[in-house]
mmCIF file of C-alpha atoms and ligand atoms in Angstrom:
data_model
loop_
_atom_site.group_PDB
_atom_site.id
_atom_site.type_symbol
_atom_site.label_atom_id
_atom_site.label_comp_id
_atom_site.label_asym_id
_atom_site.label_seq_id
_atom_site.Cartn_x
_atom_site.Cartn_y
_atom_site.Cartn_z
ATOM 1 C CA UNK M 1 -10.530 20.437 -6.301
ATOM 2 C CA UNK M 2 -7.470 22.922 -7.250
ATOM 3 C CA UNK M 3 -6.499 22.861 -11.000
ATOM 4 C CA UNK M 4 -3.062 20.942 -11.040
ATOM 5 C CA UNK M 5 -0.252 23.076 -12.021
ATOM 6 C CA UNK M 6 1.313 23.483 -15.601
ATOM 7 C CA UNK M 7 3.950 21.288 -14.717
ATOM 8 C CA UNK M 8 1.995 18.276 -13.423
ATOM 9 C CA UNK M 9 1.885 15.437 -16.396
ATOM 10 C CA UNK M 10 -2.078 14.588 -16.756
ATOM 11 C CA UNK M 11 -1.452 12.499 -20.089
ATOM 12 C CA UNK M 12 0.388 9.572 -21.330
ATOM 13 C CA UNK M 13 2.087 12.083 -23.954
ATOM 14 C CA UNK M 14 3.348 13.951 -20.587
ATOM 15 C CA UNK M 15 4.136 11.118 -18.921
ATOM 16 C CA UNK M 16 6.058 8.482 -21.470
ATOM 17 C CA UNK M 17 8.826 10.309 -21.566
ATOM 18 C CA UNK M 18 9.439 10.459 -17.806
ATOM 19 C CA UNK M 19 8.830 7.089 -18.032
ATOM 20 C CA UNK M 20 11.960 6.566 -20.040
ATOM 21 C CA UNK M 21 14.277 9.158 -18.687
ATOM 22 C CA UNK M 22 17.628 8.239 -18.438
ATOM 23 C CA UNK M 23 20.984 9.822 -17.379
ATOM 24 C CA UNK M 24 20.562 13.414 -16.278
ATOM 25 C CA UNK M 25 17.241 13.551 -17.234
ATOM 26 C CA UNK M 26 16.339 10.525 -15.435
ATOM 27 C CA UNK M 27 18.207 12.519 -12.126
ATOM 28 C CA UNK M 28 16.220 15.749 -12.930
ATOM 29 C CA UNK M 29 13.402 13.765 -12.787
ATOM 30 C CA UNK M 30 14.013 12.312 -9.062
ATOM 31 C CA UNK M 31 15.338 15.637 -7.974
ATOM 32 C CA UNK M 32 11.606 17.398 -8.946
ATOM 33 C CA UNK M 33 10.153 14.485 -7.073
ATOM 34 C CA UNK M 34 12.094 15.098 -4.642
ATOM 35 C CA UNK M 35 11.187 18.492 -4.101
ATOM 36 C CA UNK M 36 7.242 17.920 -4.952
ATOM 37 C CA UNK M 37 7.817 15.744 -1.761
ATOM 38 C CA UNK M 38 9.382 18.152 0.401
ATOM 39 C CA UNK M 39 6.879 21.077 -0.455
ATOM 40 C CA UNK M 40 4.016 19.129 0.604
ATOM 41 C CA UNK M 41 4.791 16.872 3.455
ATOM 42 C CA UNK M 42 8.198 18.459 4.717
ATOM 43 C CA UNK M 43 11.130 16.080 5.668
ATOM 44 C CA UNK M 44 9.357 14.007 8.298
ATOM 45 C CA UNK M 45 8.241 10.542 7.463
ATOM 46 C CA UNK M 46 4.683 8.821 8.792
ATOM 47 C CA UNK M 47 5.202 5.522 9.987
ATOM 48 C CA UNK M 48 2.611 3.573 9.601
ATOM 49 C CA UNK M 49 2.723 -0.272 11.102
ATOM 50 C CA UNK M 50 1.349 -3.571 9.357
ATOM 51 C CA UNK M 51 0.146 -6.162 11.089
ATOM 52 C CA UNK M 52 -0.947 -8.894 8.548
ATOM 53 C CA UNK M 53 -3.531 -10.301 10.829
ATOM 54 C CA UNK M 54 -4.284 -13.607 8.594
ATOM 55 C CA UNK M 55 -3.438 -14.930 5.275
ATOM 56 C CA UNK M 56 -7.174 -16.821 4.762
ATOM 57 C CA UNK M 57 -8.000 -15.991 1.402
ATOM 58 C CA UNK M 58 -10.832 -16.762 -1.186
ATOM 59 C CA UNK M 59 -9.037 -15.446 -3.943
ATOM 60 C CA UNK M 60 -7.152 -16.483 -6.608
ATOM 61 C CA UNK M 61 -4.886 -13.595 -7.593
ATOM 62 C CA UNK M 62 -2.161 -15.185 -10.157
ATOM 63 C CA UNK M 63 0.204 -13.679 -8.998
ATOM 64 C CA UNK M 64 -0.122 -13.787 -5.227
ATOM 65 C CA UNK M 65 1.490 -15.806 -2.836
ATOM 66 C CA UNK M 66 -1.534 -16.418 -0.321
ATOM 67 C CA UNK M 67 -4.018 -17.036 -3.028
ATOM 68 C CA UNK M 68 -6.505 -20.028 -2.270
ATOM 69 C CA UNK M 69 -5.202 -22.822 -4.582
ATOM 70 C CA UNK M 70 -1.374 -22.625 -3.185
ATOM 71 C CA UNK M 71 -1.851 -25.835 -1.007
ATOM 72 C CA UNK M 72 1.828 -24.926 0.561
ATOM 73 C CA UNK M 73 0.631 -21.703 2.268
ATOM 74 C CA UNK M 74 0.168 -22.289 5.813
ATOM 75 C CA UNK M 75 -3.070 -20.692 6.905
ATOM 76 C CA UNK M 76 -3.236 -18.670 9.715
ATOM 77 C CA UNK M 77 -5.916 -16.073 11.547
ATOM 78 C CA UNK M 78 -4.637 -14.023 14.625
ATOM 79 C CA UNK M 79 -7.289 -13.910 17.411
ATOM 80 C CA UNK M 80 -8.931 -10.657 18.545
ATOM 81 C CA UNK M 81 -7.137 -10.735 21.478
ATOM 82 C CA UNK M 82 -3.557 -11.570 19.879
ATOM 83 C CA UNK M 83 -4.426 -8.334 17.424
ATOM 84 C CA UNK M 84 -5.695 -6.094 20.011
ATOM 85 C CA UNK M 85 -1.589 -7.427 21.691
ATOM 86 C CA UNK M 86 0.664 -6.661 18.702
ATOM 87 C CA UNK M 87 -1.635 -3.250 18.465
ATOM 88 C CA UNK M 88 -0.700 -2.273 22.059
ATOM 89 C CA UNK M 89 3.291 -3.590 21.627
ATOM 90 C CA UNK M 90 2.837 -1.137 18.460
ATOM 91 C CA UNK M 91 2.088 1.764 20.411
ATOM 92 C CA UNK M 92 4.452 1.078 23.175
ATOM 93 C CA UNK M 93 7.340 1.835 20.899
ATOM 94 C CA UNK M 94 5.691 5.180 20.093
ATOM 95 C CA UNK M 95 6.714 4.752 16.898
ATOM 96 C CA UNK M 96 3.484 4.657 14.406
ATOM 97 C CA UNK M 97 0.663 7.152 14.298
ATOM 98 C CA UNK M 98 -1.216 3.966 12.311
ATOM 99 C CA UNK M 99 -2.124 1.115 12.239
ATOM 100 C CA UNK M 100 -2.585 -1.032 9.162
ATOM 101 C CA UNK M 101 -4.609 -4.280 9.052
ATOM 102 C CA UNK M 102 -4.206 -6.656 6.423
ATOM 103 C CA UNK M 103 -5.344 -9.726 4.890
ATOM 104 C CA UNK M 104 -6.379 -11.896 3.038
ATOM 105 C CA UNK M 105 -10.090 -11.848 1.265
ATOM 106 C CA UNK M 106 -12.759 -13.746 2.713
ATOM 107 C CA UNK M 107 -15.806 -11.551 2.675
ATOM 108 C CA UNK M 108 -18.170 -12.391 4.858
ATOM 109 C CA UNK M 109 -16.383 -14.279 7.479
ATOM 110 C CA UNK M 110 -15.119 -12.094 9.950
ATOM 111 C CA UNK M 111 -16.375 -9.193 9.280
ATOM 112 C CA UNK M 112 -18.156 -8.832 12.200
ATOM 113 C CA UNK M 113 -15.130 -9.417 14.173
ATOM 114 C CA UNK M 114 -13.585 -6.887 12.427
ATOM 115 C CA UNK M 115 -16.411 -4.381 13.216
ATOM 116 C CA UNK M 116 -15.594 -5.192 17.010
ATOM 117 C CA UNK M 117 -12.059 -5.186 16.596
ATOM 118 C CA UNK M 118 -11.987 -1.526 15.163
ATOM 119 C CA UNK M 119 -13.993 -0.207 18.414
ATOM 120 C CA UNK M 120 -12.235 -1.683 20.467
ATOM 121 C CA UNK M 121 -8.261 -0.441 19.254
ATOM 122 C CA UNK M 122 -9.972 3.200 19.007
ATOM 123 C CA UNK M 123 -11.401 2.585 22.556
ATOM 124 C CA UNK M 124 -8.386 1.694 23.768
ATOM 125 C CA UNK M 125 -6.019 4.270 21.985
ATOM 126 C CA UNK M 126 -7.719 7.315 20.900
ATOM 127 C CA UNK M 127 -5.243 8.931 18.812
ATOM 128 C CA UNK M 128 -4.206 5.957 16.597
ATOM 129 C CA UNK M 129 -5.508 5.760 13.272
ATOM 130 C CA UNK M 130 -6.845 2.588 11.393
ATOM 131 C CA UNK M 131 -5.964 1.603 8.295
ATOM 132 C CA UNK M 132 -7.245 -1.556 6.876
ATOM 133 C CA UNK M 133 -6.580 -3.457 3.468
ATOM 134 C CA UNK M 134 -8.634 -6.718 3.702
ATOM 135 C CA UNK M 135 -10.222 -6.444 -0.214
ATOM 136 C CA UNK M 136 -13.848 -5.526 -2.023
ATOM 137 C CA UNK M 137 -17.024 -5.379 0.491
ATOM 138 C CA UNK M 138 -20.346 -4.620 -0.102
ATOM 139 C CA UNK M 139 -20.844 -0.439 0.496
ATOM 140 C CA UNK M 140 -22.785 -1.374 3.817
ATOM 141 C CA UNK M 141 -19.930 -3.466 5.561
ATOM 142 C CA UNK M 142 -17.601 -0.563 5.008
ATOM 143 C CA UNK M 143 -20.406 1.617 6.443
ATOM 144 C CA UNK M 144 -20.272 -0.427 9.646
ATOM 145 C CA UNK M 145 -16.520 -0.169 9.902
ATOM 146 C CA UNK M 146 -16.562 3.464 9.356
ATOM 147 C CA UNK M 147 -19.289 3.909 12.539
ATOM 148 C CA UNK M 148 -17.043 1.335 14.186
ATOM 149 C CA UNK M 149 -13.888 3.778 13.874
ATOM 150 C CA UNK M 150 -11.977 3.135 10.530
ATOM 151 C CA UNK M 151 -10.246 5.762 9.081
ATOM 152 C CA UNK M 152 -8.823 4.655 5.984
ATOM 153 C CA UNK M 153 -8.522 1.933 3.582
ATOM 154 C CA UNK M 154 -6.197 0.692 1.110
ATOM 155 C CA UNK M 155 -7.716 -1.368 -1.661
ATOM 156 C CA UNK M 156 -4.779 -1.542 -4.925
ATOM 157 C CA UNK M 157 -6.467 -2.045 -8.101
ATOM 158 C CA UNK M 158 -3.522 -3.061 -9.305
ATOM 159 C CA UNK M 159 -3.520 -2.769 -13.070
ATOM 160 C CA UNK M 160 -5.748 0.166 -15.157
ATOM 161 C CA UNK M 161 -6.150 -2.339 -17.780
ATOM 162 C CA UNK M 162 -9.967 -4.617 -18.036
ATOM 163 C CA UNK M 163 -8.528 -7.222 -19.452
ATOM 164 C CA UNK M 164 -5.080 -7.637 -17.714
ATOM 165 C CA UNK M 165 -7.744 -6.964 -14.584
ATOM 166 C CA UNK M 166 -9.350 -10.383 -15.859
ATOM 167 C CA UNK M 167 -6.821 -12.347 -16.843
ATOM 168 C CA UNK M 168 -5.095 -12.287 -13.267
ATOM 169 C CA UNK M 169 -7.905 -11.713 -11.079
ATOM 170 C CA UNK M 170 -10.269 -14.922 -11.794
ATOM 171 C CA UNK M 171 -13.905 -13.813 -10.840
ATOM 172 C CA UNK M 172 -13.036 -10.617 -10.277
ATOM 173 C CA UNK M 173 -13.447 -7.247 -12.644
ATOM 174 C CA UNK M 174 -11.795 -3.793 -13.124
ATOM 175 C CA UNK M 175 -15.147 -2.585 -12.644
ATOM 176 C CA UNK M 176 -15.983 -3.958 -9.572
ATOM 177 C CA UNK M 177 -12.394 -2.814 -7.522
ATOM 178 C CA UNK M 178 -13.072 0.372 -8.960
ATOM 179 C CA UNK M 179 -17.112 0.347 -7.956
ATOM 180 C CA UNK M 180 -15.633 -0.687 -4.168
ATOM 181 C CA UNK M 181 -13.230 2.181 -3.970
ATOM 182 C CA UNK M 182 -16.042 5.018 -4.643
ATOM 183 C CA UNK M 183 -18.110 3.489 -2.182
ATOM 184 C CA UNK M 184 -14.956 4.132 0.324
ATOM 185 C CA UNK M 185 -15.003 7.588 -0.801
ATOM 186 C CA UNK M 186 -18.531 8.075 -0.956
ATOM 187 C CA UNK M 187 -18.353 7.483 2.880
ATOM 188 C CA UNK M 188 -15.910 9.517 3.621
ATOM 189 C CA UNK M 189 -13.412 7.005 4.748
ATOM 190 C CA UNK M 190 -9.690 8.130 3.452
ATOM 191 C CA UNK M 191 -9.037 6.007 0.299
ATOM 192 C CA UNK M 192 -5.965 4.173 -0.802
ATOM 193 C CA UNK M 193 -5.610 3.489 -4.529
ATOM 194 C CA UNK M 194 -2.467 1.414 -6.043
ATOM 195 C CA UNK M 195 -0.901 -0.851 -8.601
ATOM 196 C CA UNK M 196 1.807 -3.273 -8.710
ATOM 197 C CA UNK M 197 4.374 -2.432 -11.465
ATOM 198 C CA UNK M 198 5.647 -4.844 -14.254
ATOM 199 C CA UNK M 199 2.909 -7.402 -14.243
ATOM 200 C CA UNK M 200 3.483 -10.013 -17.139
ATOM 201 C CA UNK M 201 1.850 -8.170 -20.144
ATOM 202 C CA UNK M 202 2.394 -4.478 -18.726
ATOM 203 C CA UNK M 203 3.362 -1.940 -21.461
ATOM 204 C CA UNK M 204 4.430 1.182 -20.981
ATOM 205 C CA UNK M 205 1.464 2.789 -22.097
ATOM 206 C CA UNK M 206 -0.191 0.934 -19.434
ATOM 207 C CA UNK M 207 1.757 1.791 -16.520
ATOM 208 C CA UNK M 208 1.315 5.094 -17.797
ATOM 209 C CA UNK M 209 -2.585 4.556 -17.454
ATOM 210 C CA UNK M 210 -1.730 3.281 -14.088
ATOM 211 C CA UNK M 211 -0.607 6.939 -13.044
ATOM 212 C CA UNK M 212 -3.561 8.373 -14.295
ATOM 213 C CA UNK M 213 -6.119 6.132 -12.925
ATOM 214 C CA UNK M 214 -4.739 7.336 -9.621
ATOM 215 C CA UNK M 215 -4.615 10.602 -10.331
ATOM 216 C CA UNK M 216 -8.670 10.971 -11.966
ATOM 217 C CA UNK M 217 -9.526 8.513 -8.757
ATOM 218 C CA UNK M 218 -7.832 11.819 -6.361
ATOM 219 C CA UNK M 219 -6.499 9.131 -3.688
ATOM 220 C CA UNK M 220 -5.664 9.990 -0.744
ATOM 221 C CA UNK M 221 -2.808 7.382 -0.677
ATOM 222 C CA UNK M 222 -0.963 5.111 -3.252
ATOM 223 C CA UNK M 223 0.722 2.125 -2.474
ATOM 224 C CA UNK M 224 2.558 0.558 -5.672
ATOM 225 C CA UNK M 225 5.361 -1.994 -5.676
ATOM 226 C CA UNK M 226 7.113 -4.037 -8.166
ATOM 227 C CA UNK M 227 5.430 -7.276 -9.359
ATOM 228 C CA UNK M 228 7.627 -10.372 -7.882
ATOM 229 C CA UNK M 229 6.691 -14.016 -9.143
ATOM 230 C CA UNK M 230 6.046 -16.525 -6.366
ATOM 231 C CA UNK M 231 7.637 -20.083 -6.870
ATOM 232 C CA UNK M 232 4.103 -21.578 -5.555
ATOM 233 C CA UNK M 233 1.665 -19.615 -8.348
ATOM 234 C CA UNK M 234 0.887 -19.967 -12.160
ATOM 235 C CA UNK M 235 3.155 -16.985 -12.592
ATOM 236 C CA UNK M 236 6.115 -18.383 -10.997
ATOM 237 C CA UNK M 237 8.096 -18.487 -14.403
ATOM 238 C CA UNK M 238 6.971 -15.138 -15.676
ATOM 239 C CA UNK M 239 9.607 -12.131 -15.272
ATOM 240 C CA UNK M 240 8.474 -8.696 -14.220
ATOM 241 C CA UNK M 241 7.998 -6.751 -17.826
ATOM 242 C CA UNK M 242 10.827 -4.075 -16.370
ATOM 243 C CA UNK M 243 13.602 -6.925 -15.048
ATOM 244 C CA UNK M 244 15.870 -5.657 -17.667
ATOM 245 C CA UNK M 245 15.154 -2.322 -16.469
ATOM 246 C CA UNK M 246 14.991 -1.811 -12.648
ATOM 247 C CA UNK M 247 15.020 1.950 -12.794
ATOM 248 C CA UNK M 248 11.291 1.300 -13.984
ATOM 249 C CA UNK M 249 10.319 0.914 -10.418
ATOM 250 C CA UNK M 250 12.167 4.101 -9.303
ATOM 251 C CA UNK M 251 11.122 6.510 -12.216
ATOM 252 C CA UNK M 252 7.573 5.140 -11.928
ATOM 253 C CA UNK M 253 7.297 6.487 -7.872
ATOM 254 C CA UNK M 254 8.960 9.979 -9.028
ATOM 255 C CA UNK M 255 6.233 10.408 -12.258
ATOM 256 C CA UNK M 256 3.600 9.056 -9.711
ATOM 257 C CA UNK M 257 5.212 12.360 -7.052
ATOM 258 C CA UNK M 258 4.628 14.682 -10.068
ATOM 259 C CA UNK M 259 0.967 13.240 -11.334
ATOM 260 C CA UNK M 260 -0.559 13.277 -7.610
ATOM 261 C CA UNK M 261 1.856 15.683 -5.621
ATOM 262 C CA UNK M 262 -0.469 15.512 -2.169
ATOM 263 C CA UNK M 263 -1.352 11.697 -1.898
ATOM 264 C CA UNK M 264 0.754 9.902 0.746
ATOM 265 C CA UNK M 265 2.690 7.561 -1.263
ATOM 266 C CA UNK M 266 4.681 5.073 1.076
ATOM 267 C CA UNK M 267 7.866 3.295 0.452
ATOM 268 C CA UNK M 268 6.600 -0.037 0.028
ATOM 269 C CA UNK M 269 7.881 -3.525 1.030
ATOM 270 C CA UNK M 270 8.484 -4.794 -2.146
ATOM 271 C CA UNK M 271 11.456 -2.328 -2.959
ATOM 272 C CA UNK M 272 13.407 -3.780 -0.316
ATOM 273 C CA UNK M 273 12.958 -7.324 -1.502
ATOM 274 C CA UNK M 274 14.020 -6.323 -4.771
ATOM 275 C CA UNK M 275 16.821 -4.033 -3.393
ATOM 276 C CA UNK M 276 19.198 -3.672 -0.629
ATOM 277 C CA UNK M 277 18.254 -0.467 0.046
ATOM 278 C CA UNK M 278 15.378 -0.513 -2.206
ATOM 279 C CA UNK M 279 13.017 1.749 0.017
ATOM 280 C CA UNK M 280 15.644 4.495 1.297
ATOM 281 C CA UNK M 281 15.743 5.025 -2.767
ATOM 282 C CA UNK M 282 12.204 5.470 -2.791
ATOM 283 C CA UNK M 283 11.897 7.230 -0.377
ATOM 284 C CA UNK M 284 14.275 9.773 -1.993
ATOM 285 C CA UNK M 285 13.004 9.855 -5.350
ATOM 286 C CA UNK M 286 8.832 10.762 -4.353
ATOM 287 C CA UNK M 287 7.739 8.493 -1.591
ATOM 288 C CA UNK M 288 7.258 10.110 2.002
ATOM 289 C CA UNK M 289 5.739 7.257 3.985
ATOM 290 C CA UNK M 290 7.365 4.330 5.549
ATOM 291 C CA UNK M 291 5.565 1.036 6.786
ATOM 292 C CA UNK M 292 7.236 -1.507 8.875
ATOM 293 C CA UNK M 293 6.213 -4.813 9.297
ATOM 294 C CA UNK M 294 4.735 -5.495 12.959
ATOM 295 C CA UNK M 295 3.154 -8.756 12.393
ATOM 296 C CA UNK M 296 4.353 -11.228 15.322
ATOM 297 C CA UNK M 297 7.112 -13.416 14.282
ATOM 298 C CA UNK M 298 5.250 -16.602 14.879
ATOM 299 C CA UNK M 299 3.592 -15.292 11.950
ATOM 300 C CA UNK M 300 5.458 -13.778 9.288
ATOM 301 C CA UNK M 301 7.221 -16.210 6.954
ATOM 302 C CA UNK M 302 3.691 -17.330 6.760
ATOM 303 C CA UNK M 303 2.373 -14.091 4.814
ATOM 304 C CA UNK M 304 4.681 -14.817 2.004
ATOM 305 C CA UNK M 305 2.494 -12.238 -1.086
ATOM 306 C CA UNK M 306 6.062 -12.902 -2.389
ATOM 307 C CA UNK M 307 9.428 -14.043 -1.920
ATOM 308 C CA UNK M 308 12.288 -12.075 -0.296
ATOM 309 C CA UNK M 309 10.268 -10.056 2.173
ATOM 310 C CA UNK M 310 12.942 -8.356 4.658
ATOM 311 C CA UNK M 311 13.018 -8.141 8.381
ATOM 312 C CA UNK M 312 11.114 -11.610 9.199
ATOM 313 C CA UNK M 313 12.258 -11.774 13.021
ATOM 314 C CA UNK M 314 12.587 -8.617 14.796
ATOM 315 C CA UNK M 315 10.117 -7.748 17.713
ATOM 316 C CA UNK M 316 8.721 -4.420 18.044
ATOM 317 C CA UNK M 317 11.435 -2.609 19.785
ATOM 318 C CA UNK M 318 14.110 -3.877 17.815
ATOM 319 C CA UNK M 319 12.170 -3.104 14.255
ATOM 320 C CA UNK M 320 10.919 0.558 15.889
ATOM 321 C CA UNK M 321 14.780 1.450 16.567
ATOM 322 C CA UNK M 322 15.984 0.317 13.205
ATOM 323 C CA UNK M 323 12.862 2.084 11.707
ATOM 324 C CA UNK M 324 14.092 5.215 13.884
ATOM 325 C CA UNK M 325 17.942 5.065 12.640
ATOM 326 C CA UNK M 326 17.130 4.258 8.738
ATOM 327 C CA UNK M 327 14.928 7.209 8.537
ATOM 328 C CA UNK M 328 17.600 9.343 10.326
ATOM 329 C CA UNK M 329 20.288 8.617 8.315
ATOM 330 C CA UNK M 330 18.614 9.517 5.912
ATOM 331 C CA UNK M 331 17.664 12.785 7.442
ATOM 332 C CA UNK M 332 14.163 12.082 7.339
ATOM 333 C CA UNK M 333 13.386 11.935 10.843
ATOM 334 C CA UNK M 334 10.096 9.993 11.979
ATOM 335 C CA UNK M 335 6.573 11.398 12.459
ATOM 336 C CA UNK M 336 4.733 9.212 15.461
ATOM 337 C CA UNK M 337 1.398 11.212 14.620
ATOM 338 C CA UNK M 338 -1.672 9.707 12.624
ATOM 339 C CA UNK M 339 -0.462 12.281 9.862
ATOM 340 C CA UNK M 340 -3.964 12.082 7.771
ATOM 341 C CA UNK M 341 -4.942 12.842 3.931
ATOM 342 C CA UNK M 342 -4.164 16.007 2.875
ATOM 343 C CA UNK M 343 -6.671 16.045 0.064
ATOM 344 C CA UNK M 344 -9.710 14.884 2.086
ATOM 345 C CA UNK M 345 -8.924 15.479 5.868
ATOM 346 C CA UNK M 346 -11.282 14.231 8.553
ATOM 347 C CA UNK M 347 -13.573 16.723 9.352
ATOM 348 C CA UNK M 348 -13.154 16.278 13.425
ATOM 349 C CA UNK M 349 -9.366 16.214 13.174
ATOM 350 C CA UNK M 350 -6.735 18.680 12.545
ATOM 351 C CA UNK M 351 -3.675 17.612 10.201
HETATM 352 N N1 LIG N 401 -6.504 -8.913 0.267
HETATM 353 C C1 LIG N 401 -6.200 -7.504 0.301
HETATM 354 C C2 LIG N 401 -4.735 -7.247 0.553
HETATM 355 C C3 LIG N 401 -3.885 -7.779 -0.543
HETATM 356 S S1 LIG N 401 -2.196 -8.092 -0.194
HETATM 357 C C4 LIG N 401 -6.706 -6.889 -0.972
HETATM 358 O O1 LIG N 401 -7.206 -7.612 -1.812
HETATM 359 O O2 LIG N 401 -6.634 -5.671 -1.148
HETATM 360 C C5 LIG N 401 -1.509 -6.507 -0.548
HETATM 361 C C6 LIG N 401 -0.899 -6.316 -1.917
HETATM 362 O O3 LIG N 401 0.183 -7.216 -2.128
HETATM 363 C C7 LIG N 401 -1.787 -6.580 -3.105
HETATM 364 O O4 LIG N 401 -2.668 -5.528 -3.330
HETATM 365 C C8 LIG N 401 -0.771 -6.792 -4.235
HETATM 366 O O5 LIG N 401 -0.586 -5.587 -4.975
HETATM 367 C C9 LIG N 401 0.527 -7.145 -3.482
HETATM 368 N N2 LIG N 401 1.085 -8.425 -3.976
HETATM 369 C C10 LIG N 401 0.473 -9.625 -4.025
HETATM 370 N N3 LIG N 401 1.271 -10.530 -4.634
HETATM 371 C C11 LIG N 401 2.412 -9.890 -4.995
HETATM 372 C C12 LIG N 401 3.602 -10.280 -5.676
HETATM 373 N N4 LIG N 401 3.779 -11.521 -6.148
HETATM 374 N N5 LIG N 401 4.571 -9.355 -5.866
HETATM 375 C C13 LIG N 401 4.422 -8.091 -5.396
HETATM 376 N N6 LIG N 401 3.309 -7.662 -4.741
HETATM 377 C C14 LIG N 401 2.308 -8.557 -4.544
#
């Protein structure tokens, strides 16, 4: 591994204060981002498409929208076949150089299928790379899906600290997530690390932990996003710990730029919920990786994680051309390749 620069923050003494940056500073700050951005990955933007393939889940993540005891979630599971569809609509549009599949958690059940599934997209197209984020396996069922095909996976542990971990996540541990996303690395399989920001009982000293977890874990990509309570969960009445300051969520992407300046870090979802133009922001203050939503219609207002989500009707040619004329606008014009990990590339492709 290179030794990070001098400037890069690898403490919470370096990092607190970019943490609370305001005014100029704050602007500084998002202009080094910025630039940390631009010297690694250029001006060109990886798309990489969700399809949220079912919102089954086992779980009970407090704050989550498909968690198992929310009665008024409408369960759904798309068939192989209506996957292996919304896949090939994705690369009609020429749009995405990925794919992402995600979930809910229900290990065990359909794993198998999933095994299949991978094979038979990479069979199909070649050159697209697989992405999934369906939660913590056992080692040997990410094994198969690696021999199957996978490329990467994206697996947020979502808060640095044990007990937070606990309180939110009933049955689960810290430990465990963390355990899960060696084993992805361990086989070689390009790893996605994140956290969501503001969870009820955040400090700032955590989010700063947050940072660092990613950077000691040497992701290959980071997805965070802002916490946003769910009418239908037992945080429904609990504020994000940074309402009263939404530059939080901006400040938080550029000190994440500085602390890990190679991982892919995407403009997530959430911003745009939370802002009108919440992921063009991000996407100008660290971020370098957009995702757009590909999930069928029929589907989407079912895989409410939270309220507000944008875009829940467009088909694929409509959300590939406004995909196309956001990024330009911004001058950040799309990349349709698979544009892998710069920090752990795939031995049998070039970048
Ligand atoms: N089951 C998979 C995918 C989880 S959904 C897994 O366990 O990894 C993807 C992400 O949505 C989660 O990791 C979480 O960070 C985010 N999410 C869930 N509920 C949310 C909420 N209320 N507000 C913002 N993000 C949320």
């Amino acid at each position: 591994m290179h030794p990070p620069p001098p400037s890069t923050p690898t403490t919470r003494a370096a990092l607190l204060p970019l943490l609370t940056a305001t005014g100029p500073t704050l602007r500084q700050l998002y202009a080094r981002a910025d630039a940390t951005r631009r010297a690694h990955f250029g001006d060109t933007v990886p798309i990489r498409a969700i399809i949220e393939f079912s919102n089954l889940c086992a779980n009970n993540c407090l704050y989550c929208g498909i968690r198992a005891d929310n009665p008024r979630a409408t369960r759904y599971r798309m068939t192989t076949a209506e996957i292996l569809d919304a896949v090939r609509q994705v690369v009609a549009t020429h749009t995405a150089g990925t794919i992402v599949l995600q979930s809910g958690e229900t290990p065990g059940h359909g794993d198998r299928h999933l095994t299949d599934l991978i094979r038979q997209i990479k069979t199909e197209h070649p050159h697209l790379a697989i992405t999934l984020s369906v939660g913590s396996r056992p080692k040997r069922t990410y094994a198969q899906w690696r021999d199957a095909g996978l490329d990467r996976f994206l697996l947020r542990f979502e808060t640095s600290h044990p007990t937070l971990f606990a309180r939110l996540h009933p049955g689960e541990t810290l430990d465990q997530r963390l355990t899960s996303l060696r084993h992805l690395r361990e086989l070689g399989i390009q790893t996605g690390g994140g956290f969501l920001i503001g969870l009820p009982g955040e400090t700032l000293e955590i989010l700063a932990d947050n940072i660092l977890l990613c950077q000691q874990h040497n992701f290959d990509m980071i997805g965070i996003g802002p916490f946003i309570p769910h009418p239908h969960t037992p945080l429904a009445n609990q504020a994000n710990a940074w309402a009263h300051d939404p530059d939080m969520f901006f400040r938080t992407i550029a000190a994440l730029r500085l602390a890990c300046p190679r991982a892919h870090i995407p403009a997530t979802t959430a911003y745009d919920a939370l802002f009108p133009d919440g992921r063009n922001r991000a996407l100008q203050c660290g971020a370098n990786v957009f995702m757009p939503n590909a999930t069928p219609p029929a589907h989407r207002q079912k895989y409410q994680l939270y309220p507000g989500k944008p875009d829940p009707t467009t088909d694929p040619t409509q959300w590939a051309q406004a995909t196309h004329q956001r990024l330009h606008t911004l001058g950040r014009p799309p990349d349709p390749g698979p544009a892998h990990s710069l920090i752990h590339p795939p031995r049998s492709s070039t970048p």
